[in-house]
Amino acid sequence: MPSADPADPVGPADPAAPADRGVALVRAARRGDTLALHDLLDHLTPYIARICRPIALDDGPDATQEALVAVFSRLRSLREPEALYGWVRAISVREAVRVAKRAGRARPAELADIPERGDPQLAADIDDVLARLSPGHRAVLVLRDIEGMDEESAAALLGVPTGTAKSRLHRARQSFRKAWSA
């Protein structure tokens, strides 16, 4: 469950460890402290998993692992340690979309193929409905409706024009509503 404290995007696991802990760990890891690097990756894992799971679905653990590897290998390229969580979010979304596409989930289910209400195959939970969306649609929904980003920020993170992000969000929400009420 995400933390209610916006300064701590990782969660309430350790209330005495705000986002400043991540910044301090980045600084120590960049100085060569291998224990700090290990602690940083442990600190970021729940945050990355929370982003990757709804986008990559069953491949969420793989996407999380890929994102952690990318964070590890690119840590020296992070210019401002204070930008850690935005930087990690961008890496996590890119890796989750890439893993989901690689897994063959790039084609969304046809809405005509959605089972009728009462069909035993239809599970009434968000993960099942999200699974019917393309990785791109899942990504924009996660960024807007779970991470709370605005359209411009989500578009920049996804590397698409703002208008494209808005139209994807509209289509994703429309598809989600239709699938949810089916």
Short mmCIF file of N, CA and C in Angstrom, two decimals, residues 54-55 93 97 134-144 154 158:
data_model
loop_
_atom_site.label_atom_id
_atom_site.label_comp_id
_atom_site.label_asym_id
_atom_site.label_seq_id
_atom_site.Cartn_x
_atom_site.Cartn_y
_atom_site.Cartn_z
N PRO A 54 1.37 -3.10 -12.53
CA PRO A 54 0.15 -2.88 -13.30
C PRO A 54 0.39 -2.70 -14.80
N ILE A 55 1.61 -2.39 -15.19
CA ILE A 55 1.90 -2.22 -16.62
C ILE A 55 2.29 -3.55 -17.24
N VAL A 93 8.89 2.78 -15.92
CA VAL A 93 7.82 2.77 -16.93
C VAL A 93 8.36 2.24 -18.25
N VAL A 97 6.96 -1.27 -19.95
CA VAL A 97 6.35 -1.29 -21.29
C VAL A 97 7.15 -2.21 -22.20
N SER A 134 -3.58 -2.42 -23.81
CA SER A 134 -2.21 -2.51 -24.33
C SER A 134 -1.24 -1.95 -23.29
N PRO A 135 0.05 -2.30 -23.38
CA PRO A 135 1.02 -1.74 -22.43
C PRO A 135 1.05 -0.21 -22.43
N GLY A 136 0.90 0.39 -23.60
CA GLY A 136 0.89 1.86 -23.68
C GLY A 136 -0.28 2.47 -22.94
N HIS A 137 -1.45 1.83 -23.08
CA HIS A 137 -2.63 2.32 -22.35
C HIS A 137 -2.49 2.08 -20.86
N ARG A 138 -1.96 0.92 -20.49
CA ARG A 138 -1.75 0.65 -19.06
C ARG A 138 -0.77 1.67 -18.48
N ALA A 139 0.29 1.98 -19.23
CA ALA A 139 1.31 2.91 -18.73
C ALA A 139 0.72 4.29 -18.46
N VAL A 140 -0.05 4.81 -19.40
CA VAL A 140 -0.62 6.15 -19.21
C VAL A 140 -1.64 6.14 -18.07
N LEU A 141 -2.40 5.06 -17.91
CA LEU A 141 -3.34 4.97 -16.79
C LEU A 141 -2.61 4.93 -15.45
N VAL A 142 -1.54 4.17 -15.38
CA VAL A 142 -0.76 4.09 -14.13
C VAL A 142 -0.17 5.45 -13.79
N LEU A 143 0.41 6.11 -14.79
CA LEU A 143 1.04 7.41 -14.52
C LEU A 143 0.03 8.46 -14.08
N ARG A 144 -1.12 8.49 -14.73
CA ARG A 144 -2.14 9.50 -14.40
C ARG A 144 -2.95 9.12 -13.16
N ALA A 154 3.32 12.97 -17.90
CA ALA A 154 3.18 11.59 -18.37
C ALA A 154 3.64 11.48 -19.82
N LEU A 158 6.71 9.20 -21.20
CA LEU A 158 6.48 8.17 -22.21
C LEU A 158 7.13 8.50 -23.55
#
